[in-house]
mmCIF file of C-alpha atoms and ligand atoms in Angstrom:
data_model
loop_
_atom_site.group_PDB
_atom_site.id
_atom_site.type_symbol
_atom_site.label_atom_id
_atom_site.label_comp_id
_atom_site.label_asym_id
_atom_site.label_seq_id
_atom_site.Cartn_x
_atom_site.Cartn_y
_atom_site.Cartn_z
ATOM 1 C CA UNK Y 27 87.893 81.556 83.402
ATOM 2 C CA UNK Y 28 88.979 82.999 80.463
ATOM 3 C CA UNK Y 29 92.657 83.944 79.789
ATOM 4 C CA UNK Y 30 93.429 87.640 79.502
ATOM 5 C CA UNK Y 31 96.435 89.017 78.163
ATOM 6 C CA UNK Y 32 96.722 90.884 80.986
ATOM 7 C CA UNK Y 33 98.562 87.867 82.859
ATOM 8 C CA UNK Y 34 100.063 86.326 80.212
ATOM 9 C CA UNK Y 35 103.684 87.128 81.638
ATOM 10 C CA UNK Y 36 102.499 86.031 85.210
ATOM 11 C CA UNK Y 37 101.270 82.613 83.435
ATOM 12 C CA UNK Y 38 104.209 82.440 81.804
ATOM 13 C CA UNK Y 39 105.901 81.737 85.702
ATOM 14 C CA UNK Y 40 106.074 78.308 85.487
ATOM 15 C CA UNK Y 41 105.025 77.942 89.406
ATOM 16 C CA UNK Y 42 101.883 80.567 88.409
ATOM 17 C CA UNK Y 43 100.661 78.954 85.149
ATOM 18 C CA UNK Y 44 96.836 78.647 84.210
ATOM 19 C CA UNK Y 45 96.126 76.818 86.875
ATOM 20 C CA UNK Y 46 98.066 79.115 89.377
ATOM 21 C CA UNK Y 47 96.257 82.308 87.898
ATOM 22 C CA UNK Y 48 92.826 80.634 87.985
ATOM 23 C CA UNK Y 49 93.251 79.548 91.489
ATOM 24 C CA UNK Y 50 94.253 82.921 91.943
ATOM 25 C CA UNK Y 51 90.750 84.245 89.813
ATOM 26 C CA UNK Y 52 88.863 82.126 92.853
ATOM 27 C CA UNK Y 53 90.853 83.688 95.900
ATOM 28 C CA UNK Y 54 89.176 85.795 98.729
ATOM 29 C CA UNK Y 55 92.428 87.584 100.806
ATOM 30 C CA UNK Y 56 91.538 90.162 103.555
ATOM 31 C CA UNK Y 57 93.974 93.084 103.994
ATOM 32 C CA UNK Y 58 93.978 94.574 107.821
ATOM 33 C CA UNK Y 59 95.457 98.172 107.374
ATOM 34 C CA UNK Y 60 95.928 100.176 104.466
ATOM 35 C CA UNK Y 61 98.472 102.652 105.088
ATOM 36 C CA UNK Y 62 102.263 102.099 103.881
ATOM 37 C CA UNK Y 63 102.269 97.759 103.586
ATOM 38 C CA UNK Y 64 98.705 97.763 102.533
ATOM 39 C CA UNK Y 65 99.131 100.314 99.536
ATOM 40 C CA UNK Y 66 101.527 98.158 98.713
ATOM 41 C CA UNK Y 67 100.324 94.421 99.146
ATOM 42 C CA UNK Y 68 96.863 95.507 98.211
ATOM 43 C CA UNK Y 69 98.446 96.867 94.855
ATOM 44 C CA UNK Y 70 100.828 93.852 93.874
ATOM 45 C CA UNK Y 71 97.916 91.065 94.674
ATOM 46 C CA UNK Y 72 94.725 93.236 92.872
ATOM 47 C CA UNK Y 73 97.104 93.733 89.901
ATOM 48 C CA UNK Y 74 98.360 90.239 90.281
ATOM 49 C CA UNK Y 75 94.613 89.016 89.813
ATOM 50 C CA UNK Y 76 93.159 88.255 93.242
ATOM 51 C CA UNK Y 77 89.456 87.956 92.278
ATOM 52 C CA UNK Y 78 88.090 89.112 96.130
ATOM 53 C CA UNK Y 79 90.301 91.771 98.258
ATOM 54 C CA UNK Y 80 88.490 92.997 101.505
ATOM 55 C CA UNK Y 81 90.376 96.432 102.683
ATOM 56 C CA UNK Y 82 89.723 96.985 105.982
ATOM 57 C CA UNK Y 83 91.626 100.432 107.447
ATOM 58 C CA UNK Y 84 90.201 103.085 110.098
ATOM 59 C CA UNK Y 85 91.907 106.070 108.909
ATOM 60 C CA UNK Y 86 91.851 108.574 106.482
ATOM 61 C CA UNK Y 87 94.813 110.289 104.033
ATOM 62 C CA UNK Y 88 97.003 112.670 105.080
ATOM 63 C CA UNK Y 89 99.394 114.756 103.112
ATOM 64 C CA UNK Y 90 102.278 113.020 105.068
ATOM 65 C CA UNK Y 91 101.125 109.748 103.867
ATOM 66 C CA UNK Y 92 102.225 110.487 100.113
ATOM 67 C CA UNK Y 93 105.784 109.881 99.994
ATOM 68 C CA UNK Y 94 104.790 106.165 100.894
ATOM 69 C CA UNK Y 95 101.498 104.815 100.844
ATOM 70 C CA UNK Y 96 101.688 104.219 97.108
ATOM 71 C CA UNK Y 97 97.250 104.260 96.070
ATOM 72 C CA UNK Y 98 96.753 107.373 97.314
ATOM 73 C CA UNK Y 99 97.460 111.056 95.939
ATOM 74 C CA UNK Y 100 96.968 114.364 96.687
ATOM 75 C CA UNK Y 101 93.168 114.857 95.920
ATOM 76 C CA UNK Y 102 92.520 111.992 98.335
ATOM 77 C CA UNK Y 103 95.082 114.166 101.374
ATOM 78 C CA UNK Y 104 92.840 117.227 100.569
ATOM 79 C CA UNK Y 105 89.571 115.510 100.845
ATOM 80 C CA UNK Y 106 90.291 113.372 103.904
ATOM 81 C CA UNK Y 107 89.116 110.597 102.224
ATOM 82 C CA UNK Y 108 88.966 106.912 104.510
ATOM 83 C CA UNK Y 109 91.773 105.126 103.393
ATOM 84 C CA UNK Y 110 90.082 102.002 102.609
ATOM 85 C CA UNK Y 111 87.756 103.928 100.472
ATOM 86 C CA UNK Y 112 90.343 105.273 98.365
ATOM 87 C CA UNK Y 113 92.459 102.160 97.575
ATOM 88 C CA UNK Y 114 88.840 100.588 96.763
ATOM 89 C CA UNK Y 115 89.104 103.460 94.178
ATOM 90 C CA UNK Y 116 92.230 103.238 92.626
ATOM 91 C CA UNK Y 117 91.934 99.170 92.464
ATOM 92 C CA UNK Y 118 89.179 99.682 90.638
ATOM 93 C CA UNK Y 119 90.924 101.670 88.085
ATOM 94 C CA UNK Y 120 93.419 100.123 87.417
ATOM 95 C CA UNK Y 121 92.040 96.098 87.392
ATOM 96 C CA UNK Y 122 88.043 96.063 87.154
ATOM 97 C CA UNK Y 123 88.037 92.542 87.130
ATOM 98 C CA UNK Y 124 88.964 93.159 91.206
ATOM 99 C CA UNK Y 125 86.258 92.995 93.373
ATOM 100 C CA UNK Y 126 87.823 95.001 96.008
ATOM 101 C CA UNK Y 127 85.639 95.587 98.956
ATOM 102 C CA UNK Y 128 86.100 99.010 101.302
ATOM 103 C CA UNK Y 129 85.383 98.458 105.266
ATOM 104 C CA UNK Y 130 86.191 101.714 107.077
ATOM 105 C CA UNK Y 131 86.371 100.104 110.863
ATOM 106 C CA UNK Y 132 88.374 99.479 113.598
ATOM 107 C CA UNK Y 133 89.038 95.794 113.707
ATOM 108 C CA UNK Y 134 87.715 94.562 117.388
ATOM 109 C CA UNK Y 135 86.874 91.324 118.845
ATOM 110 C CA UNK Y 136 83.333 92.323 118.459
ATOM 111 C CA UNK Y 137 83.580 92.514 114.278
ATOM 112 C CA UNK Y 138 86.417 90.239 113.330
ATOM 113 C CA UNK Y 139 84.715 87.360 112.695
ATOM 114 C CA UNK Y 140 82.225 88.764 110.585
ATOM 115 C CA UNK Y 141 85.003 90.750 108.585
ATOM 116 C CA UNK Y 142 87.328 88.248 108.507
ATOM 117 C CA UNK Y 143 85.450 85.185 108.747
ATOM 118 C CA UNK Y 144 84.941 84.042 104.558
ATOM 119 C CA UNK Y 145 88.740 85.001 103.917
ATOM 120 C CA UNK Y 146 91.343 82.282 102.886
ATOM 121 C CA UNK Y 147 94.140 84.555 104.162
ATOM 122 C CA UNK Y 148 94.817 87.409 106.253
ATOM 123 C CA UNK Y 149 97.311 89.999 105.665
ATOM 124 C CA UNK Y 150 98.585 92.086 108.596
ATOM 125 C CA UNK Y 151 99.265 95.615 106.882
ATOM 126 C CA UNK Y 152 98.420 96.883 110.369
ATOM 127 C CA UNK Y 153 100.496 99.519 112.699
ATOM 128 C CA UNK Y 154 100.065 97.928 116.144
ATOM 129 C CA UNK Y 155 100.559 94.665 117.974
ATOM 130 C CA UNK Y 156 96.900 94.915 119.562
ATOM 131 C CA UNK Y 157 94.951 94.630 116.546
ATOM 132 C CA UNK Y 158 97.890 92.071 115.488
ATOM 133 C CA UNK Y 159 97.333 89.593 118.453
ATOM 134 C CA UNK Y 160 93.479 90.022 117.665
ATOM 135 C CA UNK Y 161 94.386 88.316 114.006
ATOM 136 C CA UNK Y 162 96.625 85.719 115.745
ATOM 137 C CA UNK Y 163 93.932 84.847 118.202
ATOM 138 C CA UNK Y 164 91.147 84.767 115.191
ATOM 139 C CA UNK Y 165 93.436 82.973 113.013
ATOM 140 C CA UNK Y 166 94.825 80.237 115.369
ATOM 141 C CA UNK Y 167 91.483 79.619 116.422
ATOM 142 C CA UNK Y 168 89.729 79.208 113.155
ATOM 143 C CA UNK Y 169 92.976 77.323 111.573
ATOM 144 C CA UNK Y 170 93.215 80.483 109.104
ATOM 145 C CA UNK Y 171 96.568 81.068 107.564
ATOM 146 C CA UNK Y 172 97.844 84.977 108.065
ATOM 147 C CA UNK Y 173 101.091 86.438 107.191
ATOM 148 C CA UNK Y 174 102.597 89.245 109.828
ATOM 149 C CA UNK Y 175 104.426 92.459 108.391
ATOM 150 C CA UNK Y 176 105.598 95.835 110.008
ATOM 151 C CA UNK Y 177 108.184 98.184 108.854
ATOM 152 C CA UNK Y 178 109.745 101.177 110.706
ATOM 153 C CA UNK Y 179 112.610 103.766 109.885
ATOM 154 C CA UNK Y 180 114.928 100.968 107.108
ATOM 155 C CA UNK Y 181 113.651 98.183 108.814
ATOM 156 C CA UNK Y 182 111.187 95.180 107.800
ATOM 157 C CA UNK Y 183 110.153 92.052 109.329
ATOM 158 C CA UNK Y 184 107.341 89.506 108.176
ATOM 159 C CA UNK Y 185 106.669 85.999 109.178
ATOM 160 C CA UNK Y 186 103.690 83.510 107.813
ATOM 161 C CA UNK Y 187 101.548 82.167 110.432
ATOM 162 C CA UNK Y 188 99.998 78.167 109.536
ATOM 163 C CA UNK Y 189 98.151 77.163 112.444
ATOM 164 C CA UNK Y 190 98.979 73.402 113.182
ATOM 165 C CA UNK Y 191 101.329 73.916 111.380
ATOM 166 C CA UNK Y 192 104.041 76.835 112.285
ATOM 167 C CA UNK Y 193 105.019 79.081 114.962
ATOM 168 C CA UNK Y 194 102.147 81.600 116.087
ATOM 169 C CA UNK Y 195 102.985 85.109 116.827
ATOM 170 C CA UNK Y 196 102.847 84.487 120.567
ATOM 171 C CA UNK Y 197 105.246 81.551 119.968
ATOM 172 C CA UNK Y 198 107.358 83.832 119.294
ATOM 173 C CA UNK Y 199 106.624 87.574 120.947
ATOM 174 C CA UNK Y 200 105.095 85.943 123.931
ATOM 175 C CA UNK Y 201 103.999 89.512 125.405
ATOM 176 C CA UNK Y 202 103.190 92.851 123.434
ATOM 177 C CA UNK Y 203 106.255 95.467 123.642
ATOM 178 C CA UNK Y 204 105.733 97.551 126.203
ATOM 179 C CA UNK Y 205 106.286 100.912 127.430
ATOM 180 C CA UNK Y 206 106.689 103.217 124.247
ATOM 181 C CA UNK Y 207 107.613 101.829 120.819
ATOM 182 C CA UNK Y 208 108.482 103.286 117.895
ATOM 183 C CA UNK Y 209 106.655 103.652 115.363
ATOM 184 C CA UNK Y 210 106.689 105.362 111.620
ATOM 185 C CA UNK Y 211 105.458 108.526 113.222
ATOM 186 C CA UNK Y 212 108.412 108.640 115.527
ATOM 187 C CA UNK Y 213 111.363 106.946 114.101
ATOM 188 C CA UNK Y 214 110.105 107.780 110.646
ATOM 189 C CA UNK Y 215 109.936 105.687 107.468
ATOM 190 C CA UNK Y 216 111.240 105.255 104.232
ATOM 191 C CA UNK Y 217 109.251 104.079 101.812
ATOM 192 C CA UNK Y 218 111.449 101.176 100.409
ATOM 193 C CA UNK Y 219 111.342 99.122 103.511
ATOM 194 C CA UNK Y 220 107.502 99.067 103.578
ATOM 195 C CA UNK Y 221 108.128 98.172 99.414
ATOM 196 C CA UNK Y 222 110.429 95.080 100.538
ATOM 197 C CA UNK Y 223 107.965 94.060 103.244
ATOM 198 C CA UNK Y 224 105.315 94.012 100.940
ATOM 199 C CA UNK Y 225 106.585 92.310 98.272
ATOM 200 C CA UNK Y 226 107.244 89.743 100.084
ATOM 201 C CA UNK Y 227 104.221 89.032 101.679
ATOM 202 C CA UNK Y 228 102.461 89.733 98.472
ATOM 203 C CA UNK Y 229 104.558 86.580 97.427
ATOM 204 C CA UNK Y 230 104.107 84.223 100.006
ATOM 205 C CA UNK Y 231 100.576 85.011 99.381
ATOM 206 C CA UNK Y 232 100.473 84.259 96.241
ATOM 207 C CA UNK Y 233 102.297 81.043 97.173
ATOM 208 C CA UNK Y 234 99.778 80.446 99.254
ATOM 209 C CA UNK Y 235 97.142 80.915 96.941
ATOM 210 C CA UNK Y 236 98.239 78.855 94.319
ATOM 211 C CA UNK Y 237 99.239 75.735 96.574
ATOM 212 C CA UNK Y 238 102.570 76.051 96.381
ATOM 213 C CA UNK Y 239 102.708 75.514 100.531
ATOM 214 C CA UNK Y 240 106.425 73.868 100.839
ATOM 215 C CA UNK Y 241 107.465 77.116 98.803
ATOM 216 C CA UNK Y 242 106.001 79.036 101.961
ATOM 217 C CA UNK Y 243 109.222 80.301 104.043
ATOM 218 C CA UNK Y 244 109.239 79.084 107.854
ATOM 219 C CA UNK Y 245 111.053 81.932 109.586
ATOM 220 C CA UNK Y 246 110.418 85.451 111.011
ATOM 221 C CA UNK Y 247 112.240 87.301 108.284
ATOM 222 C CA UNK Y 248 114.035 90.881 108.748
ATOM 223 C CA UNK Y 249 115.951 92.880 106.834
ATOM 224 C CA UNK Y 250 117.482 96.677 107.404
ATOM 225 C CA UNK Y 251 117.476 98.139 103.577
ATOM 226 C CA UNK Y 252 120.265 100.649 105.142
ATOM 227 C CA UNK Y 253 122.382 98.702 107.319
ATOM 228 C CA UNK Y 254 121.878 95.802 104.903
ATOM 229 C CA UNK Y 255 121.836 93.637 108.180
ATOM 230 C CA UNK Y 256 119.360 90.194 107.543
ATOM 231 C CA UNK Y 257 118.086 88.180 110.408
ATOM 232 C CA UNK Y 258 115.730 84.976 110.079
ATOM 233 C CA UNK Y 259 114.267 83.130 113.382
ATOM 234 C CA UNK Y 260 113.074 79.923 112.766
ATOM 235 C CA UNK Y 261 109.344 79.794 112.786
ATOM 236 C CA UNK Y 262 108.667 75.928 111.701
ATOM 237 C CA UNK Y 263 106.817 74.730 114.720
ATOM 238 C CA UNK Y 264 104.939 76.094 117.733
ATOM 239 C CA UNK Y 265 106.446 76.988 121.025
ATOM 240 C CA UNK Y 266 105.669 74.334 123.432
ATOM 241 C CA UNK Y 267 103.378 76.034 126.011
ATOM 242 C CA UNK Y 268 102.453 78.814 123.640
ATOM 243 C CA UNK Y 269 99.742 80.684 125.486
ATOM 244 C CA UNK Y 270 97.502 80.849 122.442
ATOM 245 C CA UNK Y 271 98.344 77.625 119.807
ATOM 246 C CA UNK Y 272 98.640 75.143 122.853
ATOM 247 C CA UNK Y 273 96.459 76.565 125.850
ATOM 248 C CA UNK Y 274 93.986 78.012 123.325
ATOM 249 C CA UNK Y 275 93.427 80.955 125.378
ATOM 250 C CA UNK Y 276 92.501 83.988 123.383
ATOM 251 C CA UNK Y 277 92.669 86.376 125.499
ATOM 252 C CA UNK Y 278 93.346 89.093 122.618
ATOM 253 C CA UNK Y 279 89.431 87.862 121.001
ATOM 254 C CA UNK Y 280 87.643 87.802 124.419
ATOM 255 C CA UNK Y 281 88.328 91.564 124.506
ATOM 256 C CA UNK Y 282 89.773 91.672 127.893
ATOM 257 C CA UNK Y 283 93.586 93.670 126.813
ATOM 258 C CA UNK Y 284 91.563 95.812 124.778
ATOM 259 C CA UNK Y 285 92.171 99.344 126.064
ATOM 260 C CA UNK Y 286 89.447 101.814 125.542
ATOM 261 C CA UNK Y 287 92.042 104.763 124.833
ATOM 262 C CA UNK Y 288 95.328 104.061 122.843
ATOM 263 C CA UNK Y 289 98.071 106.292 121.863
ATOM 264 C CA UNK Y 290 98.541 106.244 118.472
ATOM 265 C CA UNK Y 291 101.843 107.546 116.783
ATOM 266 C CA UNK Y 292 103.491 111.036 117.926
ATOM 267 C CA UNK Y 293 101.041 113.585 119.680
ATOM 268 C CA UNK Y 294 97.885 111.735 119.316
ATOM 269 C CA UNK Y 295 95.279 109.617 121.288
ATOM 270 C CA UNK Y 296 92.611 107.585 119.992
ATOM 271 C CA UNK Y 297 89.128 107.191 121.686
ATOM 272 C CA UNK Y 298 87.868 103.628 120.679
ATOM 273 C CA UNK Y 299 84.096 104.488 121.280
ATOM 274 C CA UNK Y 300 81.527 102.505 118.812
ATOM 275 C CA UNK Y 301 78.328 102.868 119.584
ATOM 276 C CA UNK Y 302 77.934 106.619 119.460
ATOM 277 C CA UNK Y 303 76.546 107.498 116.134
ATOM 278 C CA UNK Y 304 77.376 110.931 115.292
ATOM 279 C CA UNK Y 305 75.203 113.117 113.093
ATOM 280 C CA UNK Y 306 77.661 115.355 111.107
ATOM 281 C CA UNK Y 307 75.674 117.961 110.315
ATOM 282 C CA UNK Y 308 74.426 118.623 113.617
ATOM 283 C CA UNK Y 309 77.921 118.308 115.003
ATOM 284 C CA UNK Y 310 79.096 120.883 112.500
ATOM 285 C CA UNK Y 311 76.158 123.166 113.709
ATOM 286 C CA UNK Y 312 77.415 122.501 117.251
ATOM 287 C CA UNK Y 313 81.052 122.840 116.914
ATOM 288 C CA UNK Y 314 81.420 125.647 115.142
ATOM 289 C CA UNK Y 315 80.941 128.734 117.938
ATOM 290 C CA UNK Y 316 83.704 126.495 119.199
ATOM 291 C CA UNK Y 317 86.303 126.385 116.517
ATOM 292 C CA UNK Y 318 86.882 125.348 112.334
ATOM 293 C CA UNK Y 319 84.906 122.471 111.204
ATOM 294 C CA UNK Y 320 84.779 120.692 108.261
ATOM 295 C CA UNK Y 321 82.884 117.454 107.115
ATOM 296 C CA UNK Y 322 82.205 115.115 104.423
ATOM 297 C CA UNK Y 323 80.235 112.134 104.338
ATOM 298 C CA UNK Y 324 83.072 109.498 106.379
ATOM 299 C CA UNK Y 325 84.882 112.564 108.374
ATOM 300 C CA UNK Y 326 84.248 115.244 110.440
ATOM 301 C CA UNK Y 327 87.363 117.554 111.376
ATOM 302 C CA UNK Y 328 87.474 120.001 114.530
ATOM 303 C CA UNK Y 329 89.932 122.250 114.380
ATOM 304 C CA UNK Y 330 90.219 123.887 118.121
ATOM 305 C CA UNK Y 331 94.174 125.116 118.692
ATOM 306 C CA UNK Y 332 95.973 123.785 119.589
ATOM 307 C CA UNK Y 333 93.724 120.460 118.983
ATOM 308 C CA UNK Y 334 93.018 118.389 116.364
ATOM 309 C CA UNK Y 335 89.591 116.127 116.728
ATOM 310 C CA UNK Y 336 88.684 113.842 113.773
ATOM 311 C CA UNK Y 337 85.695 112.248 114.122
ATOM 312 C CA UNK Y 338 83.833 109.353 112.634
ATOM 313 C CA UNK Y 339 80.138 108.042 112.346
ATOM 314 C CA UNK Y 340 80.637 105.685 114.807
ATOM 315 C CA UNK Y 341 81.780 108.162 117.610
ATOM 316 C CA UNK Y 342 85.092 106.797 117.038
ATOM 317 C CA UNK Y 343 87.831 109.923 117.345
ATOM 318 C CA UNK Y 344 91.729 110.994 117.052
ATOM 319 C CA UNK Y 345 92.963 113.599 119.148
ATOM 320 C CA UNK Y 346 95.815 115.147 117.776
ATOM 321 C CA UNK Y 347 97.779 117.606 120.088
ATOM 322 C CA UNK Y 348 97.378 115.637 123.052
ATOM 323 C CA UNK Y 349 99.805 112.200 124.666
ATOM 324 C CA UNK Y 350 97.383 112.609 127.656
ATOM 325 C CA UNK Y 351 94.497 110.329 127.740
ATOM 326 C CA UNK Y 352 93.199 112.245 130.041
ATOM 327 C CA UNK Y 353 92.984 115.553 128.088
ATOM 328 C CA UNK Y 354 91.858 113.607 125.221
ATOM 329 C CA UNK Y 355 88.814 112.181 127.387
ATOM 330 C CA UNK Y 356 88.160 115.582 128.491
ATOM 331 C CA UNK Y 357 88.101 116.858 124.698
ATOM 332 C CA UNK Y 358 85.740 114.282 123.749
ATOM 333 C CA UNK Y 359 83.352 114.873 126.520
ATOM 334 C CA UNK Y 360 83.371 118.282 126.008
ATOM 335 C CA UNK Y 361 82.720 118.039 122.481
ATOM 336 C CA UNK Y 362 81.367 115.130 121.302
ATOM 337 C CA UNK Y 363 79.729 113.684 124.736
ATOM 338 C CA UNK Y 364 80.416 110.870 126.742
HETATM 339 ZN ZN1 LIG P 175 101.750 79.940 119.336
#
């Protein structure tokens, strides 16, 4: 590879040097979710010199995603544009040498393994816990190192996963939360936790990457930027009995917690269908005695008060308005078919 002067001070890191940023050069890392941590991991590791980054993020911007989610602006908000698509973009302007790769889906059990499968490392940019114990699942199974991260209101928490080596995820959260949790749309965010969070991860990638593995930190890691309170679990082996590193029961991958209908964030629902290919224009032409619609070639918005139906051209939809599955079922039966 030839040097560029464009990481000569990241070279000049002893623990990086040539060999560190060539290594780098060579690396394929997959990025699940590309809101607030993704922005920011995806931007630290493309201009860090990651040669392959696969994006992979089922939503699109939103003005309220600006004051955090640091590749997108305000032309992306007003177009709707898939998130994925967009960071794709702006890597791609900023480091050409990037070949950053857009994947507007829903990670499932059905697709992981041929998103995910030709990665070296996974990084969980994600907002949930069930496409988070999908990745564990995929990644204990297939020995693949991945490297957890959430942040909410001041606080972060991150944790590398080795299988064989360290604790798994259900080492250590045996069970998903349950009941309601909070989440950025309800307890809010502010943008320098989801900095801290990914910094770090982009680091411990990067460690990763370069082979510097007894550099990798062993614990769950959290941190509250406004209390200034720091925890740290230790993560160095797995549980005895884990469910998934020592039974080797994947129950996550086999599909059968998957719900069909999730909540997603404040006031919304999510219909998971997949295989209902949805022909925008003739929605449009269907929708609109009904209500405002609005389309481009990855979106189609309905716009019925006091609803709020996003659509996709895999049938996939967000109902916005609605906490009531049921409602939301109704919506997308009414409108979209079911
Ligand atoms: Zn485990």
């Amino acid at each position: 590879m030839e040097l560029h002067d464009r990481y000569s001070r990241q070279v000049l890191f002893p623990a990086i040097g040539r060999e560190g940023q060539k290594r780098l050069a060579e690396s394929r890392v997959a990025i699940v979710g590309c809101g607030a941590t993704g922005t920011a991991v995806a931007s630290l590791l493309a201009r860090a010199g990651i040669g392959k980054l696969l994006i992979v993020d089922r939503d699109y911007v939103e003005p309220s995603n600006l004051q955090r989610q640091s590749l997108f602006d305000e032309a992306d908000a007003a177009e709707s544009l898939p998130k994925a698509i967009a960071a794709a973009r702006k890597i791609g302007a900023f480091n050409s040498e990037v070949e950053a790769r857009a994947e507007v889906a829903d990670l499932t059990p059905e697709n992981i393994a041929a998103l995910l499968g030709d990665a070296a490392l996974i990084l969980d940019a994600t907002d949930n816990f069930e496409t988070r114990y999908l990745i564990n699942d995929f990644a204990v199974k297939n020995g693949k190192p991945w490297i957890y991260a959430a942040a909410v209101a001041a606080y972060a928490v991150t944790m590398n996963i080795i299988p064989g080596e360290t604790a798994c995820l259900s080492c250590i959260f045996p069970a998903p939360p349950e009941g309601t949790v909070e989440t950025c749309d309800t307890a809010g965010i502010l943008n320098s936790a989801v900095n801290l969070v990914g910094s770090i991860q982009a680091t411990e990638a990067l460690k990763f990457l370069v082979g510097a593995r007894n550099r990798l930190r062993r614990t769950l890691l959290s941190f509250d930027v406004w209390s200034n309170d720091r925890a740290e679990v230790a993560a160095d082996r797995p549980r005895p009995g884990c469910q998934t590193c020592e039974q080797h029961d994947y129950v996550h991958l086999s599909g059968q917690r998957r719900p069909q209908i999730t909540l997603c964030g404040r006031n919304s629902v999510q219909i998971h269908e997949r295989h209902r290919p949805v022909d925008f224009a003739e929605m449009t032409g269907r929708l609109t005695p009904h209500g405002t619609v609005k389309h481009n070639d990855f979106v189609l918005k309905f716009w019925r008060d006091p609803y709020e139906l996003t659509i996709f051209p895999d049938g996939r939809a967000i109902i916005k308005g609605t906490n009531d599955t049921a409602v939301a079922r109704s919506l997308y039966a009414r409108f979209i078919g079911s």
